[in-house]
PDB file of C-alpha atoms in Angstrom:
ATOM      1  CA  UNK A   3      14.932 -12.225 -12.066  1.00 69.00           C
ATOM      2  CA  UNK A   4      13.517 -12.110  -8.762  1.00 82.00           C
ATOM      3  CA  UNK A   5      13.454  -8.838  -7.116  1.00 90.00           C
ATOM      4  CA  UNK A   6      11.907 -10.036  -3.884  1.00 94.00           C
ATOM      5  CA  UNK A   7      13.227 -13.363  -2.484  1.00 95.00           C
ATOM      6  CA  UNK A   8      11.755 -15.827   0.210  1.00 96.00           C
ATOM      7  CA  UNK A   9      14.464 -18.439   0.531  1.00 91.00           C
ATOM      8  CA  UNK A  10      12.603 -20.782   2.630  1.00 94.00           C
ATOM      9  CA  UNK A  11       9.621 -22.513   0.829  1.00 94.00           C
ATOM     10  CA  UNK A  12       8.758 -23.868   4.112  1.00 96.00           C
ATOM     11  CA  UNK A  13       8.629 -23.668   7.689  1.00 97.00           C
ATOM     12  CA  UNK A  14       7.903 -25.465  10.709  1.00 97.00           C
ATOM     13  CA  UNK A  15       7.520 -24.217  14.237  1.00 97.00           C
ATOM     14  CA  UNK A  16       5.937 -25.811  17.708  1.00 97.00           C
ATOM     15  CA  UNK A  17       3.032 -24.091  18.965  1.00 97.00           C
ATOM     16  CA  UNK A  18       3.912 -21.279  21.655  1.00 97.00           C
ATOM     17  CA  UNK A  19       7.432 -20.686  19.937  1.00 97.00           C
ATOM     18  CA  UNK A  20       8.590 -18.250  17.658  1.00 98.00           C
ATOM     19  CA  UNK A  21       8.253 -18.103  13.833  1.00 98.00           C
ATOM     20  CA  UNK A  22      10.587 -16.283  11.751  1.00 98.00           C
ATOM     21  CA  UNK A  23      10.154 -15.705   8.665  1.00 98.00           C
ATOM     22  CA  UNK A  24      12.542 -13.829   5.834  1.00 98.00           C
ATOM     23  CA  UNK A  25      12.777 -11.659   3.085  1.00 97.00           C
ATOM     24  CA  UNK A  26      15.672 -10.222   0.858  1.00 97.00           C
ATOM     25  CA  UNK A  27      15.408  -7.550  -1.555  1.00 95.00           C
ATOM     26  CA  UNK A  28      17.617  -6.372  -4.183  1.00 94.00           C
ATOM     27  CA  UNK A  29      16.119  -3.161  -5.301  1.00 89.00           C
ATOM     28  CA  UNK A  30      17.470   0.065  -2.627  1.00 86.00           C
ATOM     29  CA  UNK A  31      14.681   2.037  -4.019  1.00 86.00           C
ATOM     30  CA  UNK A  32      12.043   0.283  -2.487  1.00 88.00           C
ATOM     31  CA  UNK A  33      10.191   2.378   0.203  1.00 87.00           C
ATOM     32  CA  UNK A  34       7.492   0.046   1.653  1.00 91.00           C
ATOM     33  CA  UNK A  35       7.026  -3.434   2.726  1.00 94.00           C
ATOM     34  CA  UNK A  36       3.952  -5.451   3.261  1.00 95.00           C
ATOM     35  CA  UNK A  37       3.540  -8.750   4.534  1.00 97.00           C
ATOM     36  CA  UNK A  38       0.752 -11.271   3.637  1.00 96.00           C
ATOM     37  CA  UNK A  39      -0.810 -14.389   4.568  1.00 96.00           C
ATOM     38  CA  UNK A  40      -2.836 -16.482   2.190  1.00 93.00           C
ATOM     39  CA  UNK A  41      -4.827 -19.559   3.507  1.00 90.00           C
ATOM     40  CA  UNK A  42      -5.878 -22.135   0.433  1.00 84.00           C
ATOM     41  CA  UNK A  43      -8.877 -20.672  -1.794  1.00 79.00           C
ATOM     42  CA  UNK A  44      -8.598 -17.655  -0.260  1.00 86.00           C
ATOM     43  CA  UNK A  45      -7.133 -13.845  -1.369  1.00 91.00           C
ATOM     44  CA  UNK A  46      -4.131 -12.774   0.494  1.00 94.00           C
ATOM     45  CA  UNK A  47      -4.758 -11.213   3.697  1.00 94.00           C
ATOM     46  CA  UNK A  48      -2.843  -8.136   4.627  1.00 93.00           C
ATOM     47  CA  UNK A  49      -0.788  -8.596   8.213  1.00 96.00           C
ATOM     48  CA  UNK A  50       1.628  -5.563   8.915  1.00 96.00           C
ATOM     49  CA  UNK A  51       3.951  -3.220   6.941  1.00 94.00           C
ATOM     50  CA  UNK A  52       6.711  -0.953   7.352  1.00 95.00           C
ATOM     51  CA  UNK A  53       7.807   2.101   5.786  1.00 92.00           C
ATOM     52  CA  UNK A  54      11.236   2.682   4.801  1.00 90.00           C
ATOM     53  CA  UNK A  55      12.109   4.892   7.435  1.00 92.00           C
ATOM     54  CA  UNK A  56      11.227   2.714  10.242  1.00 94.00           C
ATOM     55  CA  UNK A  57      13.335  -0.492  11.198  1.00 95.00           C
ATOM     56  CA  UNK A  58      10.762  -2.047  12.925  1.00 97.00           C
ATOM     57  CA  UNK A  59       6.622  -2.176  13.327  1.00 97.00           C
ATOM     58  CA  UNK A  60       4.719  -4.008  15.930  1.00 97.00           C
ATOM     59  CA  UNK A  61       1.272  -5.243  16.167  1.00 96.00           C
ATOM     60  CA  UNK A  62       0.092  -7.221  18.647  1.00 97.00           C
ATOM     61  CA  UNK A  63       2.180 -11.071  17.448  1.00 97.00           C
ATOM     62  CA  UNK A  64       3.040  -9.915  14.836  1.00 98.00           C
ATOM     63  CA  UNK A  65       6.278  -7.644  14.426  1.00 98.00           C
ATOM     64  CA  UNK A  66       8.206  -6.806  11.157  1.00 98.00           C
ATOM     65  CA  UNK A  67      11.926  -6.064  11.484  1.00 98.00           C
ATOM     66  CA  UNK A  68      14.045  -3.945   8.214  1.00 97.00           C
ATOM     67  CA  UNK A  69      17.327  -4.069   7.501  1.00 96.00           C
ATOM     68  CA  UNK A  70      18.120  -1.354   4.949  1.00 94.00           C
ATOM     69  CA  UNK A  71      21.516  -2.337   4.781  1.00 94.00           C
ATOM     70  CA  UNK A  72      21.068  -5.662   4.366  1.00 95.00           C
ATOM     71  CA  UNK A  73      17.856  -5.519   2.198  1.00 95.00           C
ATOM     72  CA  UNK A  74      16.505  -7.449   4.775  1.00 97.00           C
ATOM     73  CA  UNK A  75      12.852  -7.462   6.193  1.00 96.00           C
ATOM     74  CA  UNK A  76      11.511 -10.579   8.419  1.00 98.00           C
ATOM     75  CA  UNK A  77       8.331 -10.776  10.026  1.00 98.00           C
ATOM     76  CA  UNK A  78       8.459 -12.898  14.009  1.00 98.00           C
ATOM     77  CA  UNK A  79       5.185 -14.452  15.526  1.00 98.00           C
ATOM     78  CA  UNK A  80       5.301 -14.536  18.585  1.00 97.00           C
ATOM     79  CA  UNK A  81       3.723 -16.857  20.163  1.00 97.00           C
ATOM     80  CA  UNK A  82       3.045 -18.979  17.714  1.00 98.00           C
ATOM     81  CA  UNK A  83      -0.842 -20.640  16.892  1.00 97.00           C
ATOM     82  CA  UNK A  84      -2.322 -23.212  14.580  1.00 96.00           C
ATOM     83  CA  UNK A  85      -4.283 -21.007  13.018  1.00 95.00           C
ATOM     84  CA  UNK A  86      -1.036 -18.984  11.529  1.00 97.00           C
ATOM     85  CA  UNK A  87      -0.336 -22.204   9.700  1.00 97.00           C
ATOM     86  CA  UNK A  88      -0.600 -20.175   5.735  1.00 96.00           C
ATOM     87  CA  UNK A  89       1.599 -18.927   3.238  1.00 95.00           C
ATOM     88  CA  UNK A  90       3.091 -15.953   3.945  1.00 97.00           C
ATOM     89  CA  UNK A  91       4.493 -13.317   1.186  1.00 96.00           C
ATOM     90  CA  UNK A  92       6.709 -10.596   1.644  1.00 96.00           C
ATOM     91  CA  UNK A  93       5.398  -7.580  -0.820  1.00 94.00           C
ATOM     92  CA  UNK A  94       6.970  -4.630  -1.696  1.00 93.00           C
ATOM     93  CA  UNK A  95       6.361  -0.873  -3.501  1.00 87.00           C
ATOM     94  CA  UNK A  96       8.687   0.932  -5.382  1.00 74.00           C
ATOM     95  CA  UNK A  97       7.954   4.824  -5.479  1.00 70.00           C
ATOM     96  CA  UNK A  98       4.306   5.719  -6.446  1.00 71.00           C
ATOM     97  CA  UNK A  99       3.167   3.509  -9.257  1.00 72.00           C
ATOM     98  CA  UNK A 100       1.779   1.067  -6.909  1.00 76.00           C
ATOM     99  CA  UNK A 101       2.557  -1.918  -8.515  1.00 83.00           C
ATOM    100  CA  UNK A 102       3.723  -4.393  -5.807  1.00 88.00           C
ATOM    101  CA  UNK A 103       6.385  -7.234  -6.428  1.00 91.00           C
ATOM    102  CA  UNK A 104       5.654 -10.092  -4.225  1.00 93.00           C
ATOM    103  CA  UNK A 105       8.220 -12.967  -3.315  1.00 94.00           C
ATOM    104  CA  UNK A 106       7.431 -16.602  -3.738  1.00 93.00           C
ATOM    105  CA  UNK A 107       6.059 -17.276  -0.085  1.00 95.00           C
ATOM    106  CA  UNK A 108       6.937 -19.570   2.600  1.00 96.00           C
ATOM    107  CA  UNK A 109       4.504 -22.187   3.948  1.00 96.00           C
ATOM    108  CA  UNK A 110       4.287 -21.817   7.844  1.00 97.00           C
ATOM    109  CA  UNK A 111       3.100 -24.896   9.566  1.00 98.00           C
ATOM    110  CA  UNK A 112       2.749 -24.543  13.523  1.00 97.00           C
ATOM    111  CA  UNK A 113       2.333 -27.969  15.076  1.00 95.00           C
ATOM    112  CA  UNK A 114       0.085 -28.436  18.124  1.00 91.00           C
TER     113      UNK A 114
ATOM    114  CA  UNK B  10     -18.258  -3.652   5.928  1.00 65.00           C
ATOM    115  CA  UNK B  11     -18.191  -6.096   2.739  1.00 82.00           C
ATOM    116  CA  UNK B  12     -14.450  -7.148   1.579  1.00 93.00           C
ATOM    117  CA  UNK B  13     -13.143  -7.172  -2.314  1.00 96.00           C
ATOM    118  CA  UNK B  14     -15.660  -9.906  -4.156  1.00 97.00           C
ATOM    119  CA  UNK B  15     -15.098 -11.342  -7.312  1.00 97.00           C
ATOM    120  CA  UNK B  16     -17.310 -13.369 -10.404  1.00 97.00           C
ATOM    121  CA  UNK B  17     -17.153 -15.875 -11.382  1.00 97.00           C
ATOM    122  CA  UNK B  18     -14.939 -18.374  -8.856  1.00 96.00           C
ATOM    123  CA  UNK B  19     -14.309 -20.634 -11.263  1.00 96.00           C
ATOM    124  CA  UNK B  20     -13.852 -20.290 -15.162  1.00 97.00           C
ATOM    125  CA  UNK B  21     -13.191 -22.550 -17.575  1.00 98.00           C
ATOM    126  CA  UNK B  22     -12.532 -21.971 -21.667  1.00 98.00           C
ATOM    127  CA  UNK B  23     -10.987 -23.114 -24.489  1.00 97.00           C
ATOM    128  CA  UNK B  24      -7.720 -22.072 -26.493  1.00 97.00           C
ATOM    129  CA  UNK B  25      -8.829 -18.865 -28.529  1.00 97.00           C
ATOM    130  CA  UNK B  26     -11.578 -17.607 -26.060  1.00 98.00           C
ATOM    131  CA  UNK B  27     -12.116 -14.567 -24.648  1.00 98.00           C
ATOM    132  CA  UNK B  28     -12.276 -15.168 -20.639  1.00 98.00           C
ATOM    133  CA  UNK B  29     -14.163 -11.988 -18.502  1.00 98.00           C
ATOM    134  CA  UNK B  30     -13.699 -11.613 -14.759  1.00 98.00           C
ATOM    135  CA  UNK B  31     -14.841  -9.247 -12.764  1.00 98.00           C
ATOM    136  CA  UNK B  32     -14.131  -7.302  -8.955  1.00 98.00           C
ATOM    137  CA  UNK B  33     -16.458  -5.331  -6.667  1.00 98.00           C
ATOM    138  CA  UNK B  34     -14.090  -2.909  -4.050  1.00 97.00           C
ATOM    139  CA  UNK B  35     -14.795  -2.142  -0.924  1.00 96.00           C
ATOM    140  CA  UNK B  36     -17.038   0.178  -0.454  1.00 95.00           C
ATOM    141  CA  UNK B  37     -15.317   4.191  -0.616  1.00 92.00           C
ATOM    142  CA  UNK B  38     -11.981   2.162  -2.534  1.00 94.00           C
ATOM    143  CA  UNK B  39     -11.697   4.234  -5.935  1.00 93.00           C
ATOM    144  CA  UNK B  40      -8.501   2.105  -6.661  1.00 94.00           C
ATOM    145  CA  UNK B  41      -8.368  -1.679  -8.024  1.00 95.00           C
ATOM    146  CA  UNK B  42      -5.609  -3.760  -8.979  1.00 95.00           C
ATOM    147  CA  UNK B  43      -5.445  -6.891 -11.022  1.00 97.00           C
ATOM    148  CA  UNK B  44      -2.791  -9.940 -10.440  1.00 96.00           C
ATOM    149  CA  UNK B  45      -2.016 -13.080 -11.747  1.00 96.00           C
ATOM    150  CA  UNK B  46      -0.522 -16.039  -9.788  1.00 92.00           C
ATOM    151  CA  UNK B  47       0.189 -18.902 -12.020  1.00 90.00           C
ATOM    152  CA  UNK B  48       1.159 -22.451 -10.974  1.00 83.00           C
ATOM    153  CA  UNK B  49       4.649 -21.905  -8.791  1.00 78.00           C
ATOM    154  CA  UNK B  50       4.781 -18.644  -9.460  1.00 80.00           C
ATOM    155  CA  UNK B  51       4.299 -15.309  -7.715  1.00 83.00           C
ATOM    156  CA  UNK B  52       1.833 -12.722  -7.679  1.00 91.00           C
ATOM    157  CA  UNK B  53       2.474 -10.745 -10.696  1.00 93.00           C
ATOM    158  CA  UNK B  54       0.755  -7.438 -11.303  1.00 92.00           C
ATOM    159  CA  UNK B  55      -1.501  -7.419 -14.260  1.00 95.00           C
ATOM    160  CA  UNK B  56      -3.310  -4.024 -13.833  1.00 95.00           C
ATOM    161  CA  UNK B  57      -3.862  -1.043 -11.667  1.00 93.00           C
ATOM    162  CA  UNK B  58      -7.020   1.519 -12.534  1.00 94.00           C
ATOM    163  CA  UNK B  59      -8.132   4.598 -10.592  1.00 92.00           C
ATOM    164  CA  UNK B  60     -10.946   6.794 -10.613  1.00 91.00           C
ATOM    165  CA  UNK B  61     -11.963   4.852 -14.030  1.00 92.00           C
ATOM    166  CA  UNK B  62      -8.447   5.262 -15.480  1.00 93.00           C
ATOM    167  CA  UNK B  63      -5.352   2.741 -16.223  1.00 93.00           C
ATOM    168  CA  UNK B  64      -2.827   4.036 -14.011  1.00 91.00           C
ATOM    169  CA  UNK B  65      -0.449   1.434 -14.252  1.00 90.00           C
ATOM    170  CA  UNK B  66       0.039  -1.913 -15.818  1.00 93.00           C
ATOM    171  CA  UNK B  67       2.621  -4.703 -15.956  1.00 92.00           C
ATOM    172  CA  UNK B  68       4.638  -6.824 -18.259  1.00 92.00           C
ATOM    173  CA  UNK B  69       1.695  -8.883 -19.741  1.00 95.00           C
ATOM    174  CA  UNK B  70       0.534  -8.431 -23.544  1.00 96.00           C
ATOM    175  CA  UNK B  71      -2.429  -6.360 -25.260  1.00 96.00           C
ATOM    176  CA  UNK B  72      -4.452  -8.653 -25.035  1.00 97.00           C
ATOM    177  CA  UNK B  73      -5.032  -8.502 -21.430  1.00 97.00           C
ATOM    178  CA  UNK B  74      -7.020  -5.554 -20.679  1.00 96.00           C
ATOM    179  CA  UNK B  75      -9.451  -4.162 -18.422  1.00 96.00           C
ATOM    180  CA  UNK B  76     -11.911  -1.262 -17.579  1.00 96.00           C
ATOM    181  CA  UNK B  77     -13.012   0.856 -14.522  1.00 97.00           C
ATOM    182  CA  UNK B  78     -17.115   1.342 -13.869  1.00 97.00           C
ATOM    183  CA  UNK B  79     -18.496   4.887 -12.459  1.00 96.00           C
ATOM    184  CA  UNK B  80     -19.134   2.616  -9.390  1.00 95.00           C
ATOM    185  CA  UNK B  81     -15.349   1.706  -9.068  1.00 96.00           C
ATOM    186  CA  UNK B  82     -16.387  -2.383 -10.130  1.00 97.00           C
ATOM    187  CA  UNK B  83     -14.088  -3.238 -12.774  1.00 98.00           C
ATOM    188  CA  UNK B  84     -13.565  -6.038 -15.488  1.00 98.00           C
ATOM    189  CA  UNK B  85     -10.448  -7.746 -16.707  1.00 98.00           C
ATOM    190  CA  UNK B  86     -10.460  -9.393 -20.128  1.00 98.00           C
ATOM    191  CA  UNK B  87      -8.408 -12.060 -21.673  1.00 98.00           C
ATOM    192  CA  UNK B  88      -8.626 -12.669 -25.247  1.00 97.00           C
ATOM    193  CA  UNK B  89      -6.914 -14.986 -27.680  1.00 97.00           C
ATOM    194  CA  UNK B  90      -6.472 -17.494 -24.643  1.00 98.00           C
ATOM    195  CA  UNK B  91      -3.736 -19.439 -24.364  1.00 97.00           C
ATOM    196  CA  UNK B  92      -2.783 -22.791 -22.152  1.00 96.00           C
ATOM    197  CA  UNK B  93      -0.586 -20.889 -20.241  1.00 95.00           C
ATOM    198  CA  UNK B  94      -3.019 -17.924 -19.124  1.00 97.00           C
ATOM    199  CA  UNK B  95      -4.530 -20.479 -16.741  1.00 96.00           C
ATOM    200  CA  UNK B  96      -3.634 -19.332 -13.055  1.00 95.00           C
ATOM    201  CA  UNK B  97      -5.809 -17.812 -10.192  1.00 94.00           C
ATOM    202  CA  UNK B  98      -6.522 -13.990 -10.765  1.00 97.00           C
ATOM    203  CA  UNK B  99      -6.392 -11.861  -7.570  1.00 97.00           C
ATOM    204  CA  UNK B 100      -8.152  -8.613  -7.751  1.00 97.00           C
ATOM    205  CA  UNK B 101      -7.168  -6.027  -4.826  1.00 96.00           C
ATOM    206  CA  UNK B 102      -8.648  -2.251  -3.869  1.00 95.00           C
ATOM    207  CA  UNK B 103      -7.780   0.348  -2.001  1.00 93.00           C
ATOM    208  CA  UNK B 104      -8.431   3.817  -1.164  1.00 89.00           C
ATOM    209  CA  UNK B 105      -6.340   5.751  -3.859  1.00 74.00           C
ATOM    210  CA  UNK B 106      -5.008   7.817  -1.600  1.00 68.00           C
ATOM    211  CA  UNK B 107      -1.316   7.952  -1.240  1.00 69.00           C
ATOM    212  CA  UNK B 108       1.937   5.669  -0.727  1.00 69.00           C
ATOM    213  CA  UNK B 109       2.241   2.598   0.275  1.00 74.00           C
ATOM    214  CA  UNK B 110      -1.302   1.965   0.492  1.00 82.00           C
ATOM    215  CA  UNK B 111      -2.428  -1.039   1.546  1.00 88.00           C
ATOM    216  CA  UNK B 112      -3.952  -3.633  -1.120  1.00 91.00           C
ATOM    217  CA  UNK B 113      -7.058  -5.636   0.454  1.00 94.00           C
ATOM    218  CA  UNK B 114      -7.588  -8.886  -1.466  1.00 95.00           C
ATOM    219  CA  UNK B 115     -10.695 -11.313  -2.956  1.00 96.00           C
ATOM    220  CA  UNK B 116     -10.987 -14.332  -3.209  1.00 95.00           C
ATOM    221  CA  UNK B 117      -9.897 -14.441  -6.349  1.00 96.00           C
ATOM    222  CA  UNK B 118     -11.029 -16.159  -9.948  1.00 97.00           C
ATOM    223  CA  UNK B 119      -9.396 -19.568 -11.027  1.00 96.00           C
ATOM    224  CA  UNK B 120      -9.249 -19.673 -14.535  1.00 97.00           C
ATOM    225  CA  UNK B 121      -8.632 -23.171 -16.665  1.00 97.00           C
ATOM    226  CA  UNK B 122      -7.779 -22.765 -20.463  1.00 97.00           C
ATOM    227  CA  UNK B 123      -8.077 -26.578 -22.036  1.00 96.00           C
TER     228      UNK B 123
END
């Protein structure tokens, strides 16, 4: 049973536009989110994260927004470049065990 | 400042094997983590060692194990293979510090069991 959930397998955005891409967690215990990108034969490459007492964390593109309400994280890119065409996961940590449970992903493609 | 490596890139045994990979940290990391991510599936935590101890481990069977080195390298190990252990294995660090730490990735190992 998936305890992190990417709904959208895939996305595709125009180059200069914004990219949104969600998360949905079932778990209220969870106290911090990660978000990665992962380009083919590569590891995953950490972007941004957010604690659980924040609702949202900026960093230069990149911002992450939670929704603690609505178990609901998503990440925006703003604007939007060919080279953010990856696989993006949504990770998360519950308590101190640090075992993180990933989602699926969702393929970004931004089109020139 | 040299990222997470990991040996071999490629691995490829038979049914019954024993497979060995292994992960260098970045440098002043005491903590490594293991993960598996097989064909359309997630990441799923194997392993977690600290300071050359298991600290945490995940819902996978005995005979996946692992150890911690005095330099903080560590080793997973697969034995008995089976068909369905084939999947890339992501080994992650960081400094073993406190909450929500952030995991820093290799490259990773891609393991084929024929």
């Amino acid at each position: 049973d998936q305890q992190v959930k990417q709904n959208s397998p895939s996305l595709s955005v125009q180059e200069g536009r914004i990219s949104i891409l969600n998360c949905d967690y079932t778990n209220s215990m969870f106290d911090y989110f990660l978000w990665y990108k992962k380009y083919p034969a590569e590891g995953p490459t950490f972007l941004i994260s957010i604690s659980s007492i924040k609702d949202k964390n900026e960093d230069g593109r990149f911002t992450v927004f939670l929704n603690k309400s609505a178990k609901h994280l998503s990440l925006h890119i703003v604007p939007s470049q060919p080279g953010d065409s990856a696989v993006y996961f949504c990770a998360v940590y519950a308590g101190n065990n640090r075992k993180l449970i990933w989602g699926l992903g969702t393929s970004l493609a931004v089109n020139p | 400042e040299a990222g997470v490596t990991q040996s071999p890139t490629h691995l490829i045994k038979t049914r019954g094997q024993q497979a060995t990979l292994r992960c260098s940290p970045i440098s002043g990391h005491t903590s490594v983590y293991w993960y598996q991510q097989a064909l359309g599936l997630g990441l799923q935590f194997l392993l977690w060692y600290d300071e050359g101890e298991e600290r945490n481990r995940g819902n996978f069977p005995p005979r996946f194990s692992g150890r911690q080195f005095p330099n903080y390298s560590s080793e997973l190990n697969v034995n008995a293979l089976e068909l369905e252990d084939s999947a890339l294995y992501l080994c992650a660090s960081s400094h073993g510090q406190g909450v929500g730490e952030t995991q820093y990735f290799g490259p990773g190992t891609r393991l084929l069991v024929l």
